Coordinates of C-alpha atoms in Angstrom, one line a residue:
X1258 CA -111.1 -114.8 -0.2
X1259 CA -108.8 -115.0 -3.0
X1260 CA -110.8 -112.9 -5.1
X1261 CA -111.0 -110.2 -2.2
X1262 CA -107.2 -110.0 -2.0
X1263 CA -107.0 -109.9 -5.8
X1264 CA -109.4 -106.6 -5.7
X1265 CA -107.2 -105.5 -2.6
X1266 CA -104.0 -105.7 -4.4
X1267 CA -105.3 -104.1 -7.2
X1268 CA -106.5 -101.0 -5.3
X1269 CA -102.7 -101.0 -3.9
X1270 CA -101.3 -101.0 -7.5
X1271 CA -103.7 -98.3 -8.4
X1272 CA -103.0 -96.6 -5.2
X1273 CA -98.8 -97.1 -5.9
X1274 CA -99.3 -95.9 -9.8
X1275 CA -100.8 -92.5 -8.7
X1276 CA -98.7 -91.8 -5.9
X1277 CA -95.2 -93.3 -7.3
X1278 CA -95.0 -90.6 -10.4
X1279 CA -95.6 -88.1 -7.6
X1280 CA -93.4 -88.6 -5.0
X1281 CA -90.7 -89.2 -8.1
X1282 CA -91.8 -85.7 -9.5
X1283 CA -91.5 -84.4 -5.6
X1284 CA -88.0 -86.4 -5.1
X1285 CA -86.6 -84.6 -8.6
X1286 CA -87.6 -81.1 -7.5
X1287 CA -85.6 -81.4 -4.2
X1288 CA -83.0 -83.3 -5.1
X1289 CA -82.8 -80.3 -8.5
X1290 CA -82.9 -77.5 -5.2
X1291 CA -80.5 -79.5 -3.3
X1292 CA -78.1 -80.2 -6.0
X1293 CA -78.5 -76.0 -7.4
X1294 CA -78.1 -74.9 -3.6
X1295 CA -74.9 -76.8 -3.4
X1296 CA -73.5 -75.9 -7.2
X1297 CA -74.5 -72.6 -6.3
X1298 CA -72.7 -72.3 -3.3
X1299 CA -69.7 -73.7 -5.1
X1300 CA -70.0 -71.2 -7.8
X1301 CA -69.9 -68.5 -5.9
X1302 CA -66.7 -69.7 -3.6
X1303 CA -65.0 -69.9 -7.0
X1304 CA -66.3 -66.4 -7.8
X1305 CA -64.4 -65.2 -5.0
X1306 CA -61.0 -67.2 -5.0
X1307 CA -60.9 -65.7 -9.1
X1308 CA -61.3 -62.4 -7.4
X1309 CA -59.1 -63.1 -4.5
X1310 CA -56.4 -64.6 -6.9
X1311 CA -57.1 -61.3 -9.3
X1312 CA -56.1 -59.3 -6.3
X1313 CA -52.7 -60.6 -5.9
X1314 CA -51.5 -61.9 -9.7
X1315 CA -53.0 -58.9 -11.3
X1316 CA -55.0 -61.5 -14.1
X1317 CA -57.5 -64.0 -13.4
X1318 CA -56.2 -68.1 -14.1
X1319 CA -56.4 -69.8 -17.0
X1320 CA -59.0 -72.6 -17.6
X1321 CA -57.7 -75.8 -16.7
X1322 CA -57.8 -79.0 -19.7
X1323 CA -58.9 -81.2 -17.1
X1324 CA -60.9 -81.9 -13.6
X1325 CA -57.5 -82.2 -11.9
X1326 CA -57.8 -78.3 -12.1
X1327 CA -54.1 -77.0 -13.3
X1328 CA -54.7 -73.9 -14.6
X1329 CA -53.8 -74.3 -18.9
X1330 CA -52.7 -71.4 -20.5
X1331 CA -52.4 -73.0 -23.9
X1332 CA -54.3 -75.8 -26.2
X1333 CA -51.6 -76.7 -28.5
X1334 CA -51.0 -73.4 -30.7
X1335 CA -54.3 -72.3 -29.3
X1336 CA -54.6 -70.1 -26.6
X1337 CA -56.9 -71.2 -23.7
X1338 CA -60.3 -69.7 -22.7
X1339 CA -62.6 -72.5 -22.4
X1340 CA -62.3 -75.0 -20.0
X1341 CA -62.5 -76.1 -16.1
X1342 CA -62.4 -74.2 -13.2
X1343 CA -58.7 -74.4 -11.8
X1344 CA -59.7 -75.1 -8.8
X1345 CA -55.9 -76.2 -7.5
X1346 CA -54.7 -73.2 -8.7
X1347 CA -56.8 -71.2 -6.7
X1348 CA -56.5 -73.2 -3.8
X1349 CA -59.9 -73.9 -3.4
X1350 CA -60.7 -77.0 -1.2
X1351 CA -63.2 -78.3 -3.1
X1352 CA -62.5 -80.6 -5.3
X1353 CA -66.6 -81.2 -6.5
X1354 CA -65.2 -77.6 -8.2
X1355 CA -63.5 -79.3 -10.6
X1356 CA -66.8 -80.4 -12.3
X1357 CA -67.6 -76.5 -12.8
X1358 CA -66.8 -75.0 -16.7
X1359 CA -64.5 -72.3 -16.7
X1360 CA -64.0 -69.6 -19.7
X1361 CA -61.7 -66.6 -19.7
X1362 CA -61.9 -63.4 -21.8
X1363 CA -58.6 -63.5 -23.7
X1364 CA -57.6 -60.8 -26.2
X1365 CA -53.8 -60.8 -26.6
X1366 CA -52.4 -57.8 -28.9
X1367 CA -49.0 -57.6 -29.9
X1368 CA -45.8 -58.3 -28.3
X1369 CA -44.2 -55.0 -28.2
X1370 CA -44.7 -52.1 -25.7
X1371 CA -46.6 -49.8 -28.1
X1372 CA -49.6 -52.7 -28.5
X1373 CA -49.5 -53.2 -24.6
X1374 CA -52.4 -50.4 -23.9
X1375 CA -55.0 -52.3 -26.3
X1376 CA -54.0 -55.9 -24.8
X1377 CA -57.3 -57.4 -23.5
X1378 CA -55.8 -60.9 -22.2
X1379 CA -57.1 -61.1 -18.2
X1380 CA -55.5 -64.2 -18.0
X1381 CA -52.1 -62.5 -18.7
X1382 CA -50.3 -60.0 -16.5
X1383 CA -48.6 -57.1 -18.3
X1384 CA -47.8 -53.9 -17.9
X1385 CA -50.6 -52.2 -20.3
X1386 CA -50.2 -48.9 -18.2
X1387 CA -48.0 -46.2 -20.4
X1388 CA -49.3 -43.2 -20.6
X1389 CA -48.6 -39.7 -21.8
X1390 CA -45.5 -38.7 -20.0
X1391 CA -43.1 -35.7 -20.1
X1392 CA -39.8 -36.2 -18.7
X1393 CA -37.9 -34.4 -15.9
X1394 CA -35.6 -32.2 -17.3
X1395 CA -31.8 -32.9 -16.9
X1396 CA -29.5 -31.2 -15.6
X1397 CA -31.9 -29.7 -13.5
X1398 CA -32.9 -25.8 -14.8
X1399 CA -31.2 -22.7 -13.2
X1400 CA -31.9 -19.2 -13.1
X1401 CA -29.1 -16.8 -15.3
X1402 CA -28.6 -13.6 -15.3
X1403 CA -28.8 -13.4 -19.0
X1404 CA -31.2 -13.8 -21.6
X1405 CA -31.7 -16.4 -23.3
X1406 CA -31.1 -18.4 -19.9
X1407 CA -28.8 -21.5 -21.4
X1408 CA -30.0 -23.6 -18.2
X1409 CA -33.5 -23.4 -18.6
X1410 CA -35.9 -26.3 -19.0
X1411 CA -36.6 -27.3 -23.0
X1412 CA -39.7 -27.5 -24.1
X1413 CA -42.2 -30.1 -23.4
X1414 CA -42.2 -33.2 -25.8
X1415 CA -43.6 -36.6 -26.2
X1416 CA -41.2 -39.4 -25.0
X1417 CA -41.1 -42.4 -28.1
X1418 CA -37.9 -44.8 -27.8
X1419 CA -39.9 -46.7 -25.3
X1420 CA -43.5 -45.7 -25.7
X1421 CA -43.6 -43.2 -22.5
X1422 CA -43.2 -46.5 -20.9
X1423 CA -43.1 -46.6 -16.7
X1424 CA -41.3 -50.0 -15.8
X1425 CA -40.5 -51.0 -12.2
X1426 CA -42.2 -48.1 -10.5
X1427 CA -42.8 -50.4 -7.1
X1428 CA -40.4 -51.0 -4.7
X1429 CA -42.0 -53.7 -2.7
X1430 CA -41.6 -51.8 0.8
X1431 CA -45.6 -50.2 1.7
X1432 CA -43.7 -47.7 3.8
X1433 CA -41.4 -46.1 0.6
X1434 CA -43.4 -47.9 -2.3
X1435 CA -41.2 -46.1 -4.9
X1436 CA -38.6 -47.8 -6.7
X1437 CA -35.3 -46.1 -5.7
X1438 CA -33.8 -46.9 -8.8
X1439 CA -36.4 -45.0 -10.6
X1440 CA -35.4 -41.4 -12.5
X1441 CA -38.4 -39.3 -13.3
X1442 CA -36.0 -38.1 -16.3
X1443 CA -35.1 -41.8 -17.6
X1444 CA -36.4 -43.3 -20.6
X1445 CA -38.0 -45.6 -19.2
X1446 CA -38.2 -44.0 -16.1
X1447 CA -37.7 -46.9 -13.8
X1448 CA -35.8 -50.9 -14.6
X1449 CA -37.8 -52.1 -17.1
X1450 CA -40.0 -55.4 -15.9
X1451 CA -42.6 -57.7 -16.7
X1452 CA -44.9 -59.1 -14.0
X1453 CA -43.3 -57.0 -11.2
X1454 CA -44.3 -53.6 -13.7
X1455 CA -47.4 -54.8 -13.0
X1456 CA -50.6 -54.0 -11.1
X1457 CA -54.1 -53.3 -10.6
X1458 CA -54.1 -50.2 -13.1
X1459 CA -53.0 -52.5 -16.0
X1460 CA -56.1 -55.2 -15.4
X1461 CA -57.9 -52.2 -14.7
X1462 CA -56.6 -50.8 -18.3
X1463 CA -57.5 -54.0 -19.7
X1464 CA -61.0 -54.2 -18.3
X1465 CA -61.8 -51.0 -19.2
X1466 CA -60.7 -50.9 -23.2
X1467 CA -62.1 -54.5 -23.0
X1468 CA -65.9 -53.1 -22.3
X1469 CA -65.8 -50.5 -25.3
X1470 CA -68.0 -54.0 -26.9
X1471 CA -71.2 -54.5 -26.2
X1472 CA -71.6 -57.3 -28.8
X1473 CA -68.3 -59.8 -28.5
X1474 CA -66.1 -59.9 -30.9
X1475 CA -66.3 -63.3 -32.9
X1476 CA -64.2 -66.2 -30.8
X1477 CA -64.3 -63.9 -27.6
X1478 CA -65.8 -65.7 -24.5
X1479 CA -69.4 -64.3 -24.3
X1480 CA -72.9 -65.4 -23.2
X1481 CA -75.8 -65.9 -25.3
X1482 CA -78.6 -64.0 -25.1
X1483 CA -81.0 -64.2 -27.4
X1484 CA -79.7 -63.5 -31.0
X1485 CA -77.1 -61.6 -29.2
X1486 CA -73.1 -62.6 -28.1
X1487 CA -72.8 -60.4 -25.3
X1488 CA -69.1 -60.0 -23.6
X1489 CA -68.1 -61.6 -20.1
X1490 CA -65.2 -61.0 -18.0
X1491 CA -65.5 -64.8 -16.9
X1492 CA -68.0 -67.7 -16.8
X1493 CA -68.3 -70.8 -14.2
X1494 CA -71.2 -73.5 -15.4
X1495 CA -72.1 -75.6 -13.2
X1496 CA -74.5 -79.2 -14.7
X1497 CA -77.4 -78.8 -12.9
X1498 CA -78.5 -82.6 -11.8
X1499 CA -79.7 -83.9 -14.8
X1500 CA -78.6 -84.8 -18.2
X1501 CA -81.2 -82.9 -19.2
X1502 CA -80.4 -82.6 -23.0
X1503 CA -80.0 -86.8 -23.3
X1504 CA -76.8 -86.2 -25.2
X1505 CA -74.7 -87.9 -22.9
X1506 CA -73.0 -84.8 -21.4
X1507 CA -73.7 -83.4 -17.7
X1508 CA -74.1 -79.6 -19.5
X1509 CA -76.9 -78.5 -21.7
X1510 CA -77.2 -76.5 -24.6
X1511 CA -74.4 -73.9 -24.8
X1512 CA -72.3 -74.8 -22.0
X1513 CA -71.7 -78.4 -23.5
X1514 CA -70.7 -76.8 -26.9
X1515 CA -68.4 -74.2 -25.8
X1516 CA -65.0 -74.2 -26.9
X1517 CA -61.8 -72.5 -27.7
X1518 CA -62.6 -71.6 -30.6
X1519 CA -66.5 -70.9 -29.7
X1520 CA -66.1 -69.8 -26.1
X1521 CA -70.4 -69.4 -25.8
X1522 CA -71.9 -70.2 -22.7
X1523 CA -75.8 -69.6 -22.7
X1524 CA -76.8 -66.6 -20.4
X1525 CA -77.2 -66.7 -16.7
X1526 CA -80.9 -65.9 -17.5
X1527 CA -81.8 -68.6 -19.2
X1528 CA -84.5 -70.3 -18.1
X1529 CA -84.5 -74.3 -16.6
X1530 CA -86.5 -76.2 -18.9
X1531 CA -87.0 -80.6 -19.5
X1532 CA -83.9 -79.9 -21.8
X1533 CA -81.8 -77.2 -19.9
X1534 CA -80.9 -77.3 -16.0
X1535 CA -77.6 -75.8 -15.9
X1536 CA -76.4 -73.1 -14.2
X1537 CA -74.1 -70.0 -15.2
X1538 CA -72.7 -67.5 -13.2
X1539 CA -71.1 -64.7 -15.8
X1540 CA -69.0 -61.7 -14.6
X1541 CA -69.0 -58.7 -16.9
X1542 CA -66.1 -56.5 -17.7
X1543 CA -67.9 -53.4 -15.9
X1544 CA -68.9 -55.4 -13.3
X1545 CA -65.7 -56.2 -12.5
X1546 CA -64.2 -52.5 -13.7
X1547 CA -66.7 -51.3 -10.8
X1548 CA -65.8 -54.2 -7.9
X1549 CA -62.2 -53.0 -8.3
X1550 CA -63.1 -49.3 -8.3
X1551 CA -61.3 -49.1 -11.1
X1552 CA -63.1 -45.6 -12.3
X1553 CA -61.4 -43.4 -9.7
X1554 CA -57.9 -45.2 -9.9
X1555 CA -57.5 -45.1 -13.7
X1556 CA -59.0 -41.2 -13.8
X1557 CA -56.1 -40.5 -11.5
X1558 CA -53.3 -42.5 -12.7
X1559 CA -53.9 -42.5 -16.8
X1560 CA -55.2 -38.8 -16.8
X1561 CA -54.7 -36.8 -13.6
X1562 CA -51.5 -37.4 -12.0
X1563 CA -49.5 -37.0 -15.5
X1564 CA -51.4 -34.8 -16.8
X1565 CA -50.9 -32.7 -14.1
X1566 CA -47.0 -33.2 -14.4
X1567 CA -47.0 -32.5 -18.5
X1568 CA -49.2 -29.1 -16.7
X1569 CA -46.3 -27.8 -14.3
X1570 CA -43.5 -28.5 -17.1
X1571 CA -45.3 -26.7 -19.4
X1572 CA -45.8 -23.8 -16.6
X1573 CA -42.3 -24.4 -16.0
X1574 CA -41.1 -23.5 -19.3
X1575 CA -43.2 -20.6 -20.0
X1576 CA -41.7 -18.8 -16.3
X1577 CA -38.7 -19.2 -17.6
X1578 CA -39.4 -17.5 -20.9
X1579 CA -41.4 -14.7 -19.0
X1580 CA -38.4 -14.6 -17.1
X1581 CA -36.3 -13.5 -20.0
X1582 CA -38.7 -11.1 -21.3
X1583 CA -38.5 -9.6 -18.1
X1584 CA -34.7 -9.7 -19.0
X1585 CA -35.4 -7.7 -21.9
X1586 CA -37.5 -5.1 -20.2
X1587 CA -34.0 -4.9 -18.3
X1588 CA -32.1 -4.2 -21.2
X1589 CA -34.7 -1.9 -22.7
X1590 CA -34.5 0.2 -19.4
X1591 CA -30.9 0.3 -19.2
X1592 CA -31.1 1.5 -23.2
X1593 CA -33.7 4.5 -21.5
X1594 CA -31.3 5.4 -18.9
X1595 CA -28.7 5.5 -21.5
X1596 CA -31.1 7.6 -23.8
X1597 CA -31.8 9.7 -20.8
X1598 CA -28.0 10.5 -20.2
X1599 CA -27.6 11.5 -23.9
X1600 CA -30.9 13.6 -23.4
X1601 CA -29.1 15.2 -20.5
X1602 CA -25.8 16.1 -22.5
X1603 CA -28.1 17.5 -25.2
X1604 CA -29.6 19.8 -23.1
X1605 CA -26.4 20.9 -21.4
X1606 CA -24.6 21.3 -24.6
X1607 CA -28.0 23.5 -25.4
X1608 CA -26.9 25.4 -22.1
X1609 CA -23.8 25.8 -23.3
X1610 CA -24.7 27.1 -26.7
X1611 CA -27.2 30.1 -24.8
X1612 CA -24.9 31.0 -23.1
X1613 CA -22.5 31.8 -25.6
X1614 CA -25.4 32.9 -27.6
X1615 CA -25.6 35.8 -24.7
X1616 CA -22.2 36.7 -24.9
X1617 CA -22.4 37.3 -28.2
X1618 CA -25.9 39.2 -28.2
X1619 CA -24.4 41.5 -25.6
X1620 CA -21.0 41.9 -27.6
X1621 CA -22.9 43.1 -30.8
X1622 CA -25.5 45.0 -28.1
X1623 CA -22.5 47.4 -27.4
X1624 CA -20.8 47.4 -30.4
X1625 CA -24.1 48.4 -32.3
X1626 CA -24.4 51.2 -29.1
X1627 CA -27.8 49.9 -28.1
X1628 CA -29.2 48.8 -31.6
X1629 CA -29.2 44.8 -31.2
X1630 CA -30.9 45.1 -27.7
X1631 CA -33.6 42.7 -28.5
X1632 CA -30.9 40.0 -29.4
X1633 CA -30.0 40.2 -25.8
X1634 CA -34.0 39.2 -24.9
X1635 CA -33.6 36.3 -27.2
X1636 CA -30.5 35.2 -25.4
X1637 CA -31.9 35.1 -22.4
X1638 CA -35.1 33.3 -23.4
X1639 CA -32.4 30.4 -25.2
X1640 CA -30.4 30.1 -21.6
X1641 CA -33.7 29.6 -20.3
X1642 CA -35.3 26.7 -22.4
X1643 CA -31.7 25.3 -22.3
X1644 CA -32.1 25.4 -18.3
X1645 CA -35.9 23.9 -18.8
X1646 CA -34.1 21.0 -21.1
X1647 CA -31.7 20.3 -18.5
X1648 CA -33.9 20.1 -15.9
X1649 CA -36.5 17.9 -18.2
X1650 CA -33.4 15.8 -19.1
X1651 CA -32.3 15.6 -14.8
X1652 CA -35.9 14.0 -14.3
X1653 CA -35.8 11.6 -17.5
X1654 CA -32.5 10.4 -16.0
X1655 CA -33.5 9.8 -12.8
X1656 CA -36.9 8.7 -13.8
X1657 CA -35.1 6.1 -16.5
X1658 CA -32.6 5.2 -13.4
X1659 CA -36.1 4.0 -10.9
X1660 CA -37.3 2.3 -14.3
X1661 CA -34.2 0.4 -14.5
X1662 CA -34.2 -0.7 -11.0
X1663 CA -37.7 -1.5 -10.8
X1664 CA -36.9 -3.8 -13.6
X1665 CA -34.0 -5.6 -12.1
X1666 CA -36.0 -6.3 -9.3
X1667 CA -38.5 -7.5 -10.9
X1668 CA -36.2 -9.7 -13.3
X1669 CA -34.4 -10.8 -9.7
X1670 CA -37.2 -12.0 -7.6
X1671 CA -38.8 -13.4 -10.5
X1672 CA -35.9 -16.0 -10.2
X1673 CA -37.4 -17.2 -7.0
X1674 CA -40.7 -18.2 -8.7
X1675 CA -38.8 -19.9 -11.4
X1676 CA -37.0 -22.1 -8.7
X1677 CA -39.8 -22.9 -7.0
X1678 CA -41.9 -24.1 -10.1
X1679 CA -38.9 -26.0 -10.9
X1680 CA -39.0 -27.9 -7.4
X1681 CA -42.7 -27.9 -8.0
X1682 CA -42.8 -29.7 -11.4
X1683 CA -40.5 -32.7 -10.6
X1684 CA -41.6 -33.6 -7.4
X1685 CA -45.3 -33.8 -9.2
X1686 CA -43.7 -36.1 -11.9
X1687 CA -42.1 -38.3 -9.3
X1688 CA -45.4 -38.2 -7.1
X1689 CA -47.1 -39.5 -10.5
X1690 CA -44.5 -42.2 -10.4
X1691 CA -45.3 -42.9 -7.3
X1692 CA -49.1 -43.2 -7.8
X1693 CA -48.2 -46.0 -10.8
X1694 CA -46.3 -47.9 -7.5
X1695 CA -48.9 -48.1 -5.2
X1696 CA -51.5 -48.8 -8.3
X1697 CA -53.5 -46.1 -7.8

């Protein structure tokens, strides 16, 4: 008996020692699904608050130094752009977010206004937007009936105390979104401002210079793949279940080495192996350029709209100096009326000299009894190219007189045009203005 329920419990054993590594194997595989499904789903909640909280602070968050998930802007002297997901400052409920690593591209540029357009920091809001801009002529240009008009516009240049810079273009009310204050012939053209000179166009801006590199630059955040750094907008880790490494750290590889001064995560690709089971969701700077439909937006705002504007005030300009060639046509008809009038006293004084030229052929005629005839013929044929230059002068005159008024008319309704490319020109610099205040 005994030795029956020796052989029994050792087919039990055996039976235990096949099926035990099994059912372990089995019980790591769903707990592995369970656990991804779950830092998954957190992952992508958190993808959305960054985007949500993009929306409305124009930057992403800083990484936070801690689980507690304070967004940290700063490690010591450092700048931060590794660390964990803020999750309080995104109001996320979910505080199992707080286990999730959390890096930031940040490329600060200088401090003044003219390194603003080639900042890269998405964790920073600033006003990167400053574009080519021609100012609105002041006083405001008038016709003259004179040439050169005094009160026309002067000629087109680049703006430089300020960099062309915008400022304060919104005015916080959606139904008038212009800032009242605002003076399409400032520089700076509105109240100069720093987070409320902001909007989607400068993260837009930022994105878009941002994703000119392929390869990261050397301690910009970035994913590894292969031999390569590539860049990333953001990255969340999450730890996967297992230590799988055994180094005593919940991430693997990369994403347990990744630092502020090394901000590598390993790619969203890589594969889960016995010594790798994270999990990395990576946003690119196009991905995000294209979410926020940044293309049309900055095409409009950067290029468009105020190139456009720079367009009418150049048009502007050059109707005004067409208008005072048009002057000059004036003058130079008033000079062929005047030329015509002499023409005309020319030809009468010609009349004049015929006729006495007759007189005196028929005075020698009868004191010669007959004999200087033929100076009478030339007499008469003098009286009568004199009457042929007077009537040649009469039509120059008035033809010289219609010339001149044509001209006048021309040079006076062209004033209308002038005034209405006028009207024309700044309303499309202060519709540009507008298109900076309601960030499109």
């Amino acid at each position: 008996m005994l030795g029956f329920t020796l052989v029994e419990l050792s087919l039990v054993l055996l039976a235990l020692g096949l099926i035990l590594p099994g059912a372990v194997i089995f019980w790591q595989l769903s707990e592995r699904h369970r656990v991804a499904a779950v830092q998954m789903d957190a992952q992508q909640q958190s993808r959305q608050a960054l985007l949500g909280y993009l929306h409305s602070h124009y930057r992403l968050p800083c990484p936070a130094a801690d689980a507690n998930g304070v967004e940290s802007c700063t490690d010591g002297a450092a700048i931060r752009q590794v660390g964990y997901l803020p999750w309080r400052t995104l109001n996320l409920p979910r505080p199992e977010a707080g286990r999730l690593r959390y890096g930031v591209y940040r490329e600060p540029s200088g401090a003044t206004m003219v390194a603003a357009p080639s900042d890269r920091d998405l964790a920073v809001a600033r006003d990167r937007m400053n574009p080519l801009r021609v100012r609105t002529p002041s006083p405001k240009p008038q016709n003259h009936t004179e040439a050169p008009n005094p009160n026309a516009p002067p000629i087109p240049e680049v703006l430089s105390s300020l960099n062309s810079v915008l400022g304060v273009t919104q005015s916080g009310n959606d139904a008038a979104p212009l800032n009242p204050a605002c003076d399409a012939a400032g520089d700076p053209a509105c109240p100069l401002g720093v987070v409320n000179a902001v909007n989607l166009i400068d993260i837009c801006l930022a994105l878009n210079t941002a994703s000119d590199a392929l390869v990261a630059p050397a301690g910009r955040l970035a994913t590894q793949v292969g031999a390569t750094r590539r860049t990333a907008a953001f990255v969340i880790a999450a730890p996967g279940l297992l230590d799988a490494q055994g180094n005593g750290q919940a991430f693997d590889g990369a994403n347990a080495a990744a630092s502020n001064a090394d901000p590598t995560f390993a790619s969203p690709s890589q594969a889960v192996t016995e010594q790798y089971d994270d999990i990395v969701l990576a946003a690119s700077h196009t991905e995000l350029f294209a979410e926020l439909q940044c293309g049309a937006a900055l095409s409009a705002i950067s290029h468009a709209h105020f190139n456009v504007a720079t367009g009418a005030f150049v048009m502007e300009r050059a109707m005004y100096d067409y208008r005072d060639q048009l002057y000059i046509a004036v003058v130079l008809a008033r000079a062929d009326v005047a030329a015509a009038a002499a023409g005309a006293l020319s030809a009468a004084a010609g009349s004049l000299d015929a006729a006495k030229e007759m007189v005196s052929a028929v005075a020698d005629t009868t004191m010669s009894v007959g004999a200087r005839a033929f100076q009478i013929a030339l007499a008469a044929v003098g009286i009568g190219l004199a009457v042929a230059s007077d009537i040649a002068a009469a039509a120059a005159v008035v033809d010289a007189a219609l010339s001149l008024a044509e001209a006048e008319d021309v040079f006076d309704g062209f004033a209308t045009r002038t005034t209405a490319m006028t009207e024309l020109s700044r309303d499309i610099n202060t519709n540009a203005l507008r298109a900076d205040a309601i960030g499109h």
